Coordinates of C-alpha atoms in Angstrom, one line a residue:
X99 CA 0.0 0.0 0.0
X100 CA 2.9 2.3 0.6
X101 CA 3.6 2.0 -3.1
X102 CA 0.2 3.5 -3.9
X103 CA 0.7 6.4 -1.5
X104 CA 4.2 7.1 -2.8
X105 CA 2.7 7.8 -6.3
X106 CA 0.5 10.5 -4.9
X107 CA 1.2 14.2 -4.2
X108 CA 0.5 15.4 -0.6
X109 CA -3.1 16.6 -1.3
X110 CA -4.0 13.4 -3.1
X111 CA -2.4 11.3 -0.2
X112 CA -4.4 13.3 2.4
X113 CA -7.6 12.4 0.6
X114 CA -6.7 8.7 0.2
X115 CA -5.8 8.3 3.9
X116 CA -9.0 9.9 5.2
X117 CA -11.2 7.0 6.3
X118 CA -14.3 7.9 8.3
X119 CA -16.7 10.8 7.9
X120 CA -17.9 12.8 4.9
X121 CA -15.3 14.3 2.6
X122 CA -15.3 16.7 -0.4
X123 CA -12.4 16.4 -2.7
X124 CA -12.4 19.6 -4.7
X125 CA -10.5 18.5 -7.7
X126 CA -9.4 21.0 -10.3
X127 CA -9.1 20.1 -14.0
X128 CA -6.2 17.7 -14.7
X129 CA -5.4 17.3 -11.0
X130 CA -5.6 13.5 -10.9
X131 CA -9.0 13.0 -9.5
X132 CA -9.5 9.6 -11.0
X133 CA -6.1 8.5 -9.7
X134 CA -7.1 9.7 -6.3
X135 CA -10.5 8.0 -6.3
X136 CA -9.1 4.7 -7.4
X137 CA -6.2 4.9 -5.0
X138 CA -8.6 5.6 -2.1
X139 CA -10.8 2.6 -3.1
X140 CA -7.7 0.3 -3.2
X141 CA -6.5 1.7 0.1
X142 CA -9.8 1.1 1.8
X143 CA -9.9 -2.5 0.6
X144 CA -6.2 -3.4 0.7
X145 CA -4.9 -1.5 3.7
X146 CA -7.9 -0.7 6.0
X147 CA -9.4 -4.1 5.3
X148 CA -12.9 -3.0 4.2
X149 CA -14.8 -5.8 2.4
X150 CA -15.2 -4.8 -1.2
X151 CA -18.9 -5.6 -0.9
X152 CA -19.3 -2.8 1.6
X153 CA -18.1 -0.2 -0.9
X154 CA -20.0 1.7 -3.6
X155 CA -18.5 4.0 -6.2
X156 CA -20.8 5.9 -8.6
X157 CA -20.0 7.6 -11.8
X158 CA -21.9 9.2 -14.7
X159 CA -20.7 7.2 -17.7
X160 CA -20.0 3.6 -18.4
X161 CA -16.6 4.5 -19.9
X162 CA -15.5 6.3 -16.6
X163 CA -16.8 3.3 -14.6
X164 CA -14.8 0.8 -16.7
X165 CA -11.6 2.8 -16.5
X166 CA -11.9 3.3 -12.8
X167 CA -12.7 -0.3 -12.2
X168 CA -9.7 -1.5 -14.1
X169 CA -7.3 0.9 -12.4
X170 CA -8.7 0.1 -8.9
X171 CA -8.4 -3.6 -9.4
X172 CA -4.8 -3.3 -10.6
X173 CA -4.0 -1.5 -7.3
X174 CA -5.7 -4.0 -5.1
X175 CA -4.2 -7.2 -3.6
X176 CA -4.6 -10.3 -5.7
X177 CA -6.4 -12.0 -2.8
X178 CA -9.5 -9.8 -3.3
X179 CA -12.1 -12.3 -4.5
X180 CA -15.1 -10.0 -4.8
X181 CA -14.8 -6.9 -6.9
X182 CA -16.2 -3.7 -5.5
X183 CA -19.4 -2.3 -7.0
X184 CA -18.3 0.5 -9.3
X185 CA -20.9 1.6 -11.8
X186 CA -23.1 4.5 -13.0
X187 CA -26.0 5.8 -10.9
X188 CA -28.5 4.3 -13.3
X189 CA -26.8 0.8 -13.3
X190 CA -27.0 0.9 -9.5
X191 CA -30.7 1.7 -9.8
X192 CA -31.3 -1.2 -12.2
X193 CA -29.5 -3.6 -9.8
X194 CA -31.5 -2.4 -6.9
X195 CA -34.9 -2.6 -8.7
X196 CA -34.2 -6.1 -9.8
X197 CA -34.2 -7.1 -6.1
X198 CA -36.7 -4.7 -4.7
X199 CA -39.2 -3.4 -7.2
X200 CA -41.8 -5.8 -5.8
X201 CA -42.1 -3.4 -2.9
X202 CA -44.1 -1.3 -5.3
X203 CA -46.3 -4.3 -6.3
X204 CA -44.5 -4.8 -9.6
X205 CA -42.6 -7.7 -11.1
X206 CA -38.8 -7.7 -11.5
X207 CA -39.3 -8.8 -15.1
X208 CA -39.7 -5.2 -16.0
X209 CA -38.5 -3.9 -19.4
X210 CA -36.4 -0.7 -19.8
X211 CA -37.6 1.5 -22.6
X212 CA -35.1 3.8 -24.4
X213 CA -35.7 7.4 -25.4
X214 CA -37.1 6.4 -28.9
X215 CA -39.7 4.1 -27.3
X216 CA -40.5 6.8 -24.8
X217 CA -41.2 9.3 -27.5
X218 CA -43.3 6.8 -29.5
X219 CA -45.5 6.2 -26.4
X220 CA -45.7 10.0 -25.7
X221 CA -46.6 10.7 -29.3
X222 CA -49.4 8.1 -29.1
X223 CA -50.8 9.7 -25.9
X224 CA -50.5 13.2 -27.2
X225 CA -52.5 12.2 -30.3
X226 CA -55.1 10.6 -28.1
X227 CA -55.4 13.7 -26.0
X228 CA -55.3 15.9 -29.1
X229 CA -52.2 17.8 -27.8
X230 CA -50.2 19.5 -30.4
X231 CA -46.8 20.1 -28.7
X232 CA -43.3 19.1 -29.6
X233 CA -42.7 15.5 -28.4
X234 CA -39.0 16.1 -27.5
X235 CA -40.1 19.0 -25.4
X236 CA -42.8 16.9 -23.6
X237 CA -40.2 14.1 -23.0
X238 CA -37.7 16.6 -21.6
X239 CA -40.2 18.2 -19.2
X240 CA -41.3 14.8 -17.9
X241 CA -37.7 13.9 -17.3
X242 CA -37.2 17.1 -15.4
X243 CA -40.3 16.3 -13.3
X244 CA -39.0 12.9 -12.4
X245 CA -35.5 14.1 -11.5
X246 CA -37.1 16.7 -9.3
X247 CA -39.2 14.0 -7.6
X248 CA -42.5 15.4 -8.8
X249 CA -45.3 12.9 -9.2
X250 CA -47.8 13.1 -12.1
X251 CA -50.5 14.0 -9.7
X252 CA -48.5 16.8 -8.1
X253 CA -47.5 18.2 -11.5
X254 CA -51.1 18.2 -12.6
X255 CA -52.2 20.0 -9.4
X256 CA -49.5 22.7 -9.8
X257 CA -49.7 23.3 -13.5
X258 CA -51.1 26.7 -14.5
X259 CA -50.2 27.5 -18.1
X260 CA -52.2 25.7 -20.7
X261 CA -49.3 24.0 -22.4
X262 CA -48.0 22.7 -19.0
X263 CA -51.5 21.5 -18.1
X264 CA -51.5 19.4 -21.3
X265 CA -48.0 18.0 -20.5
X266 CA -49.2 17.2 -17.0
X267 CA -52.2 15.2 -18.4
X268 CA -49.8 13.4 -20.7
X269 CA -47.5 12.6 -17.8
X270 CA -50.4 11.1 -15.8
X271 CA -51.4 8.8 -18.7
X272 CA -47.8 8.0 -19.6
X273 CA -46.8 6.9 -16.1
X274 CA -50.0 4.8 -15.7
X275 CA -49.3 3.2 -19.1
X276 CA -45.7 2.2 -18.3
X277 CA -46.6 0.9 -14.9
X278 CA -49.5 -1.1 -16.3
X279 CA -47.2 -2.7 -18.9
X280 CA -44.3 -3.1 -16.4
X281 CA -42.1 -0.8 -18.2
X282 CA -39.3 1.4 -16.7
X283 CA -37.8 4.4 -18.4
X284 CA -34.3 5.8 -17.7
X285 CA -35.4 8.3 -15.1
X286 CA -37.5 5.6 -13.3
X287 CA -34.3 3.7 -12.5
X288 CA -33.4 6.3 -9.9
X289 CA -36.9 7.7 -9.1
X290 CA -38.3 4.3 -8.2
X291 CA -35.1 3.4 -6.2
X292 CA -35.5 6.6 -4.2
X293 CA -39.2 5.9 -3.7
X294 CA -38.6 2.4 -2.4
X295 CA -35.8 3.5 0.0
X296 CA -37.7 6.5 1.3
X297 CA -40.9 4.5 2.0
X298 CA -39.3 1.4 3.6
X299 CA -37.2 2.3 6.6
X300 CA -36.0 -1.3 7.3
X301 CA -34.7 -1.7 3.7
X302 CA -33.2 1.8 3.7
X303 CA -31.3 0.9 6.9
X304 CA -30.2 -2.5 5.6
X305 CA -28.9 -1.0 2.3
X306 CA -27.2 1.9 4.0
X307 CA -25.5 -0.3 6.5
X308 CA -24.2 -2.5 3.6
X309 CA -22.5 0.3 1.8
X310 CA -20.2 1.5 4.5
X311 CA -18.1 3.6 2.2
X312 CA -19.6 5.5 -0.8
X313 CA -17.7 7.5 -3.3
X314 CA -19.1 9.7 -6.1
X315 CA -17.3 11.1 -9.2
X316 CA -18.2 14.4 -11.0
X317 CA -20.4 15.4 -8.0
X318 CA -21.0 18.9 -9.5
X319 CA -23.1 17.2 -12.2
X320 CA -25.6 15.6 -9.7
X321 CA -29.3 16.7 -9.7
X322 CA -31.8 16.9 -6.9
X323 CA -32.9 13.2 -7.2
X324 CA -29.3 11.9 -7.1
X325 CA -28.5 14.1 -4.1
X326 CA -31.5 12.8 -2.1
X327 CA -30.7 9.2 -3.1
X328 CA -27.1 9.6 -1.8
X329 CA -28.5 11.0 1.5
X330 CA -30.5 7.8 1.9
X331 CA -27.7 5.5 1.0
X332 CA -25.2 7.2 3.3
X333 CA -27.6 7.7 6.3
X334 CA -26.2 5.0 8.5
X335 CA -22.4 5.5 8.2
X336 CA -22.1 9.0 6.9
X337 CA -19.0 7.9 5.0
X338 CA -19.7 9.7 1.8
X339 CA -16.8 10.9 -0.3
X340 CA -17.6 13.1 -3.3
X341 CA -15.1 14.3 -6.0
X342 CA -15.9 17.3 -8.1
X343 CA -15.2 20.8 -9.2
X344 CA -17.8 23.6 -8.8
X345 CA -15.9 25.6 -11.4
X346 CA -16.7 22.8 -13.9
X347 CA -20.5 22.8 -13.3
X348 CA -21.8 23.4 -16.8
X349 CA -24.9 21.2 -17.0
X350 CA -27.4 23.4 -15.2
X351 CA -29.6 23.3 -18.4
X352 CA -30.2 19.6 -18.0
X353 CA -30.9 19.6 -14.3
X354 CA -27.5 19.5 -12.5
X355 CA -27.7 21.5 -9.3
X356 CA -24.5 23.3 -8.4
X357 CA -25.8 23.8 -4.8
X358 CA -25.1 20.1 -4.2
X359 CA -21.4 20.7 -4.3
X360 CA -21.4 24.2 -2.9
X361 CA -23.4 23.2 0.2
X362 CA -22.0 19.7 0.7
X363 CA -19.9 20.6 3.7
X364 CA -23.0 22.1 5.4
X365 CA -25.2 19.1 4.5
X366 CA -22.9 16.5 6.0
X367 CA -21.5 17.0 9.5
X368 CA -17.8 16.9 10.2
X369 CA -17.1 17.1 6.5
X370 CA -13.4 17.2 5.5
X371 CA -12.5 19.2 2.4
X372 CA -9.3 18.5 0.4
X373 CA -8.3 20.6 -2.5
X374 CA -6.4 19.2 -5.5
X375 CA -4.8 22.2 -7.0
X376 CA -1.8 20.9 -8.9
X377 CA -2.7 20.6 -12.6
X378 CA -0.7 18.0 -14.6
X379 CA -2.3 18.8 -18.0
X380 CA -1.8 22.5 -18.8
X381 CA 1.0 25.0 -18.7
X382 CA 1.1 28.1 -16.4
X383 CA -0.1 30.7 -18.9
X384 CA -3.2 28.6 -19.7
X385 CA -4.0 28.2 -16.0
X386 CA -3.4 31.9 -15.3
X387 CA -6.0 32.7 -17.9
X388 CA -8.4 30.2 -16.5
X389 CA -7.9 31.3 -12.9
X390 CA -8.3 35.0 -13.8
X391 CA -11.6 34.2 -15.6
X392 CA -13.2 32.1 -12.9
X393 CA -12.2 34.4 -10.1
X394 CA -14.9 36.8 -11.4
X395 CA -17.5 34.3 -10.2
X396 CA -18.8 35.0 -6.7
X397 CA -20.7 31.7 -6.2
X398 CA -17.8 29.2 -5.8
X399 CA -15.8 27.4 -3.1
X400 CA -12.5 28.8 -4.3
X401 CA -9.2 27.2 -5.4
X402 CA -6.3 28.2 -7.6
X403 CA -4.6 25.8 -10.0
X404 CA -0.9 25.7 -10.4
X405 CA 0.9 23.9 -13.2
X406 CA 3.1 20.9 -12.8
X407 CA 4.4 21.5 -16.3
X408 CA 5.5 25.0 -15.6
X409 CA 5.9 27.7 -18.3
X410 CA 4.6 27.5 -21.8
X411 CA 3.2 29.3 -24.8
X412 CA 1.0 32.3 -23.9
X413 CA -2.7 32.3 -24.8
X414 CA -3.2 34.0 -28.1
X415 CA -6.1 36.4 -28.8
X416 CA -7.2 36.5 -32.4
X417 CA -9.2 39.5 -33.6
X418 CA -11.4 39.0 -36.7
X419 CA -14.0 41.3 -38.4
X420 CA -16.5 38.5 -38.7
X421 CA -17.0 34.8 -38.4
X422 CA -15.9 34.2 -42.0
X423 CA -12.6 35.9 -41.4
X424 CA -12.2 34.1 -38.1
X425 CA -12.7 30.7 -39.8
X426 CA -10.3 31.6 -42.5
X427 CA -7.6 32.6 -40.0
X428 CA -8.1 29.4 -37.9
X429 CA -7.9 27.3 -41.1
X430 CA -4.6 29.0 -41.9
X431 CA -3.2 28.4 -38.4
X432 CA -4.3 24.7 -38.6
X433 CA -2.6 24.3 -42.0
X434 CA 0.6 25.6 -40.5
X435 CA 0.4 23.2 -37.6
X436 CA -0.2 20.3 -40.0
X437 CA 2.8 21.3 -42.1
X438 CA 4.9 21.3 -39.0
X439 CA 3.9 17.6 -38.5
X440 CA 1.3 18.0 -35.7
X441 CA -1.1 15.1 -35.5
X442 CA -4.6 16.2 -36.6
X443 CA -6.0 14.4 -33.6
X444 CA -4.2 16.8 -31.4
X445 CA -6.0 19.8 -32.9
X446 CA -9.5 20.9 -31.9
X447 CA -11.8 23.9 -32.4
X448 CA -14.5 24.5 -29.8
X449 CA -17.7 26.6 -30.0
X450 CA -20.3 27.7 -27.5
X451 CA -23.4 27.4 -29.7
X452 CA -24.1 25.1 -32.6
X453 CA -24.8 27.9 -35.1
X454 CA -21.1 28.9 -35.0
X455 CA -20.1 25.6 -36.6
X456 CA -21.4 26.8 -40.0
X457 CA -18.6 29.3 -40.6
X458 CA -16.0 26.8 -39.6
X459 CA -17.4 24.1 -41.8
X460 CA -17.4 26.5 -44.8
X461 CA -13.9 27.9 -44.0
X462 CA -12.3 24.6 -43.6
X463 CA -14.0 23.1 -46.6
X464 CA -12.7 26.0 -48.8
X465 CA -9.2 25.6 -47.4
X466 CA -9.3 21.9 -48.0
X467 CA -8.8 21.2 -44.2
X468 CA -10.4 17.9 -43.2
X469 CA -12.5 17.9 -40.1
X470 CA -15.0 15.9 -38.1
X471 CA -17.9 17.4 -36.2
X472 CA -18.4 15.7 -32.9
X473 CA -21.5 15.8 -30.7
X474 CA -23.7 17.4 -33.3
X475 CA -24.7 17.4 -36.9
X476 CA -23.3 19.6 -39.6
X477 CA -25.0 22.9 -40.0
X478 CA -26.9 22.1 -43.2
X479 CA -28.1 18.8 -41.9
X480 CA -30.0 20.4 -39.0
X481 CA -33.8 20.2 -39.3
X482 CA -34.4 24.0 -39.1
X483 CA -31.8 24.7 -41.8
X484 CA -33.2 22.0 -44.1
X485 CA -36.6 23.6 -43.6
X486 CA -35.3 27.0 -44.7
X487 CA -33.5 25.5 -47.7
X488 CA -36.7 23.6 -48.7
X489 CA -38.7 26.9 -48.6
X490 CA -36.2 28.5 -50.9
X491 CA -36.2 25.5 -53.2
X492 CA -40.0 25.7 -53.5
X493 CA -39.7 29.3 -54.4
X494 CA -37.1 28.5 -57.0
X495 CA -39.0 25.4 -58.3
X496 CA -42.6 25.0 -57.1
X497 CA -42.7 21.6 -58.7
X498 CA -40.2 20.2 -56.1
X499 CA -42.7 18.0 -54.3
X500 CA -40.1 16.7 -51.9
X501 CA -39.3 20.2 -50.5
X502 CA -42.9 21.2 -50.5
X503 CA -44.0 18.3 -48.4
X504 CA -41.3 19.1 -45.9
X505 CA -42.5 22.6 -45.3
X506 CA -46.2 22.3 -46.0
X507 CA -47.0 22.3 -42.3
X508 CA -44.2 24.4 -41.0
X509 CA -45.1 26.4 -39.1
X510 CA -48.3 24.5 -38.1
X511 CA -51.1 25.1 -40.5
X512 CA -53.4 22.2 -39.4
X513 CA -52.4 20.2 -42.5
X514 CA -52.0 16.6 -41.2
X515 CA -50.4 13.6 -42.7
X516 CA -53.7 12.2 -43.9
X517 CA -54.5 15.4 -45.8
X518 CA -51.1 15.4 -47.4
X519 CA -51.4 11.8 -48.5
X520 CA -54.8 12.6 -50.1
X521 CA -53.4 15.6 -51.9
X522 CA -50.4 13.6 -53.2
X523 CA -52.7 10.9 -54.6
X524 CA -55.1 13.4 -56.2
X525 CA -52.1 15.2 -57.8
X526 CA -50.7 12.0 -59.1
X527 CA -54.0 10.9 -60.6
X528 CA -54.4 14.3 -62.2
X529 CA -50.8 14.2 -63.6
X530 CA -49.8 17.4 -61.8
X531 CA -47.1 18.4 -59.3
X532 CA -48.4 18.8 -55.8
X533 CA -48.0 22.6 -56.0
X534 CA -50.0 22.8 -59.2
X535 CA -52.7 20.8 -57.6
X536 CA -52.9 22.9 -54.4
X537 CA -53.0 26.0 -56.4
X538 CA -56.6 25.0 -57.0
X539 CA -57.3 26.0 -53.4
X540 CA -57.3 29.6 -54.6
X541 CA -60.0 28.8 -57.1
X542 CA -62.1 26.6 -54.7
X543 CA -61.4 23.5 -56.8
X544 CA -59.9 21.2 -54.2
X545 CA -61.8 17.9 -53.7
X546 CA -64.4 17.5 -50.9
X547 CA -62.1 15.0 -49.1
X548 CA -60.0 18.0 -48.0
X549 CA -61.6 20.0 -45.2
X550 CA -62.4 23.7 -45.6
X551 CA -59.9 24.5 -42.9
X552 CA -57.1 22.7 -44.8
X553 CA -58.2 24.3 -48.1
X554 CA -58.0 27.8 -46.5
X555 CA -54.5 27.0 -45.1
X556 CA -53.3 25.9 -48.5
X557 CA -54.7 29.0 -50.1
X558 CA -52.7 31.2 -47.7
X559 CA -49.6 29.1 -48.4
X560 CA -50.0 29.7 -52.1
X561 CA -50.5 33.4 -51.5
X562 CA -47.2 33.6 -49.6
X563 CA -45.3 31.6 -52.2
X564 CA -46.6 33.8 -55.0
X565 CA -45.8 37.0 -53.1
X566 CA -42.2 35.8 -52.4
X567 CA -41.7 34.7 -56.0
X568 CA -42.6 38.2 -57.1
X569 CA -40.2 39.7 -54.5
X570 CA -37.4 37.5 -56.0
X571 CA -37.7 39.6 -59.2
X572 CA -36.3 42.6 -57.2
X573 CA -33.2 43.1 -55.0
X574 CA -32.3 39.9 -53.2
X575 CA -31.4 41.6 -49.9
X576 CA -34.9 43.0 -49.6
X577 CA -36.3 39.6 -50.4
X578 CA -34.5 38.0 -47.5
X579 CA -36.3 40.4 -45.0
X580 CA -39.7 39.7 -46.6
X581 CA -39.0 36.0 -46.7
X582 CA -38.2 36.0 -42.9
X583 CA -41.4 37.9 -42.1
X584 CA -43.7 35.7 -44.1
X585 CA -42.6 32.1 -43.4
X586 CA -42.3 32.7 -39.6
X587 CA -40.2 29.5 -39.1
X588 CA -38.9 30.8 -35.7
X589 CA -42.4 30.6 -34.4
X590 CA -42.5 26.9 -35.3
X591 CA -39.4 26.2 -33.2
X592 CA -39.8 28.7 -30.4
X593 CA -41.7 26.4 -28.0
X594 CA -39.3 23.5 -28.3
X595 CA -36.9 22.5 -25.6
X596 CA -33.9 23.4 -27.8
X597 CA -35.8 26.3 -29.5
X598 CA -33.3 28.9 -28.5
X599 CA -30.5 27.1 -30.2
X600 CA -32.6 26.4 -33.3
X601 CA -33.5 30.1 -33.6
X602 CA -29.8 31.0 -33.3
X603 CA -29.2 28.6 -36.2
X604 CA -31.9 30.3 -38.3
X605 CA -30.5 33.7 -37.6
X606 CA -27.0 32.4 -38.6
X607 CA -28.5 31.2 -41.9
X608 CA -30.1 34.5 -42.6
X609 CA -26.9 36.3 -41.7
X610 CA -24.9 34.1 -44.1
X611 CA -27.5 34.7 -46.8
X612 CA -27.2 38.4 -46.4
X613 CA -23.4 38.3 -46.4
X614 CA -23.5 36.3 -49.6
X615 CA -25.7 39.0 -51.3
X616 CA -23.4 41.8 -50.0
X617 CA -20.3 40.0 -51.4
X618 CA -22.1 39.4 -54.7
X619 CA -24.9 41.9 -55.4
X620 CA -25.8 40.0 -58.6
X621 CA -26.3 36.7 -56.8
X622 CA -29.4 34.7 -57.7
X623 CA -31.4 32.4 -55.5
X624 CA -30.4 29.4 -57.7
X625 CA -26.7 30.3 -57.4
X626 CA -27.1 30.5 -53.6
X627 CA -28.8 27.2 -53.4
X628 CA -26.2 25.5 -55.6
X629 CA -23.4 26.9 -53.4
X630 CA -25.1 25.4 -50.3
X631 CA -25.5 22.1 -52.1
X632 CA -21.8 21.9 -52.9
X633 CA -20.9 22.7 -49.2
X634 CA -23.4 20.2 -47.7
X635 CA -22.5 17.4 -50.1
X636 CA -18.8 17.6 -49.6
X637 CA -17.2 14.2 -49.1
X638 CA -16.0 13.6 -45.6
X639 CA -12.3 13.4 -45.4
X640 CA -11.3 10.4 -43.3
X641 CA -7.6 11.2 -42.9
X642 CA -5.9 14.2 -41.4
X643 CA -9.0 15.5 -39.8
X644 CA -9.1 17.9 -36.9
X645 CA -12.0 18.0 -34.4
X646 CA -14.8 20.6 -34.2
X647 CA -17.1 20.2 -31.2
X648 CA -19.0 22.1 -28.6
X649 CA -17.4 22.9 -25.2
X650 CA -20.0 20.7 -23.5
X651 CA -19.0 17.8 -25.7
X652 CA -15.2 18.5 -25.1
X653 CA -15.4 18.4 -21.3
X654 CA -12.7 15.9 -20.0
X655 CA -10.9 15.6 -23.3
X656 CA -7.3 16.9 -24.0
X657 CA -5.8 18.5 -27.1
X658 CA -2.3 19.9 -27.7
X659 CA -3.6 22.7 -29.8
X660 CA -7.0 24.3 -29.1
X661 CA -9.0 27.1 -30.7
X662 CA -12.0 28.6 -28.9
X663 CA -14.2 30.7 -31.3
X664 CA -16.8 33.4 -31.0
X665 CA -15.8 35.0 -27.7
X666 CA -18.1 37.9 -28.1
X667 CA -21.4 39.0 -26.4
X668 CA -24.5 37.1 -27.4
X669 CA -22.4 34.1 -28.6
X670 CA -20.0 33.5 -25.7
X671 CA -21.0 34.6 -23.2
X672 CA -24.4 33.6 -24.4
X673 CA -26.9 36.3 -23.6
X674 CA -30.6 35.2 -23.8
X675 CA -33.5 34.0 -21.9
X676 CA -32.3 31.9 -18.9
X677 CA -28.7 32.7 -19.5
X678 CA -26.4 32.5 -16.5
X679 CA -23.2 34.5 -16.6
X680 CA -21.5 32.5 -13.9
X681 CA -22.1 29.3 -15.9
X682 CA -20.8 31.0 -19.0
X683 CA -17.6 31.7 -17.2
X684 CA -17.4 28.1 -16.0
X685 CA -17.7 27.0 -19.7
X686 CA -14.8 29.3 -20.5
X687 CA -12.9 27.8 -17.6
X688 CA -13.5 24.3 -18.9
X689 CA -12.4 25.2 -22.4

């Protein structure tokens, strides 16, 4: 065991040798938190003599769990016959429910449904209740309710706004349906585990006594449900050790509660706090920039990273007139690095919002720099951008049935799938394009199988298309403004859970369209669409590719050469509804 301790720095060793009582390991980026956690687990089992079956270590990803399990077992004595339980929160919930779900009157032969199955069920219920809301938004809200321990009945009682009353009614039927069919969704794995433990004192006491030592990785990412579950599991021994970094709490938008780590020492008596402040990943200039940024936050526990590597290259600030110039400059820098023999896998470009990837994709494509987009789809593959392009294609060629079908009910016009299918069949039988056929709506010639409401909606669509086609005969810049006003695509996406990001993407597209007109006043719509097609259809380059990704997707990864783009107000920091300046700084700190 002395060999394990000798491999640690003083702070890491202090954390490993702490045995009884709650402990917060405040671990800065690159400070060896995984090494410390696995060493502590090995120390508890190999030196203190704790039975591995009496330990529980929880992580957020299967990858992290597998890595920690392998490292911990390599440090433990060969005589350890039973491996410690080291898994994700949700895997623990699954194991627990397999033994104890009968406490809720249910069979342990339950089936776990994935997110697609969940959405299919919600879509069916929404249709039954005649609710016309985005299914992803409904699924996200129900997930939030469960992770906040809000039952369907309580949500229904508290709902005030019409949309949320509808979601509450769907939640009631959804939960009843999955219970009736002995189904469990991802959130139920923890919510039902919490319910069983909180309602059965004897079982809670037995379970808590079994897990004498509990450790949690990435504690800053825990939500309310996970916090309360940990309280129940550690209630007998109070030996809860959590590792995290409040300065890296960047998932508030998906339910993570930074108060869990900020208030940990107050919530658990005689808590010991150990700070890991030696960074083994970055040089001093990088850490100086990160420390200077994060020190502007007032809501933090406070620590200051120092570099084990020492001095290095200063952080460079690149000024650009616009995003196109920025992308061009970065592409040039990347080309220089590649010429110097730098491995492309060691180069990454990070962005705060998805919309900013467009200029990078265009700039790198023009420069012939191969790239891969991680954690998201390419700009022109996004649904809202495809919608915009489809609208423009219909204006350019009204007989493009494929594009017309895509946008015929965006924004919502009350034109359902059944009506579209009837129109398609009628148009086919009449040897007409779909647009030619629906033009009859303006003359009252649509068949009686189409309702008057649908016919009126189609008439308005034809009017808008005709108006915009006339506008195309004039200056293209003025057309863009009129186009934006008439199609109202932002309204279609505004109510979605990711509506803010989608609207930013739409604005980015309009900005790109206007810039293209400014650069080429003689540009035609067909030329613009052809240019987009060439960009979106570029063959992916498999070799010599750098990485483009969001900061959220990059958390925990390392690159030798890193570019962070769009550091300007409204983009990074993001300024909008629900924006949080302290979380924006934490994002910058993570990058």
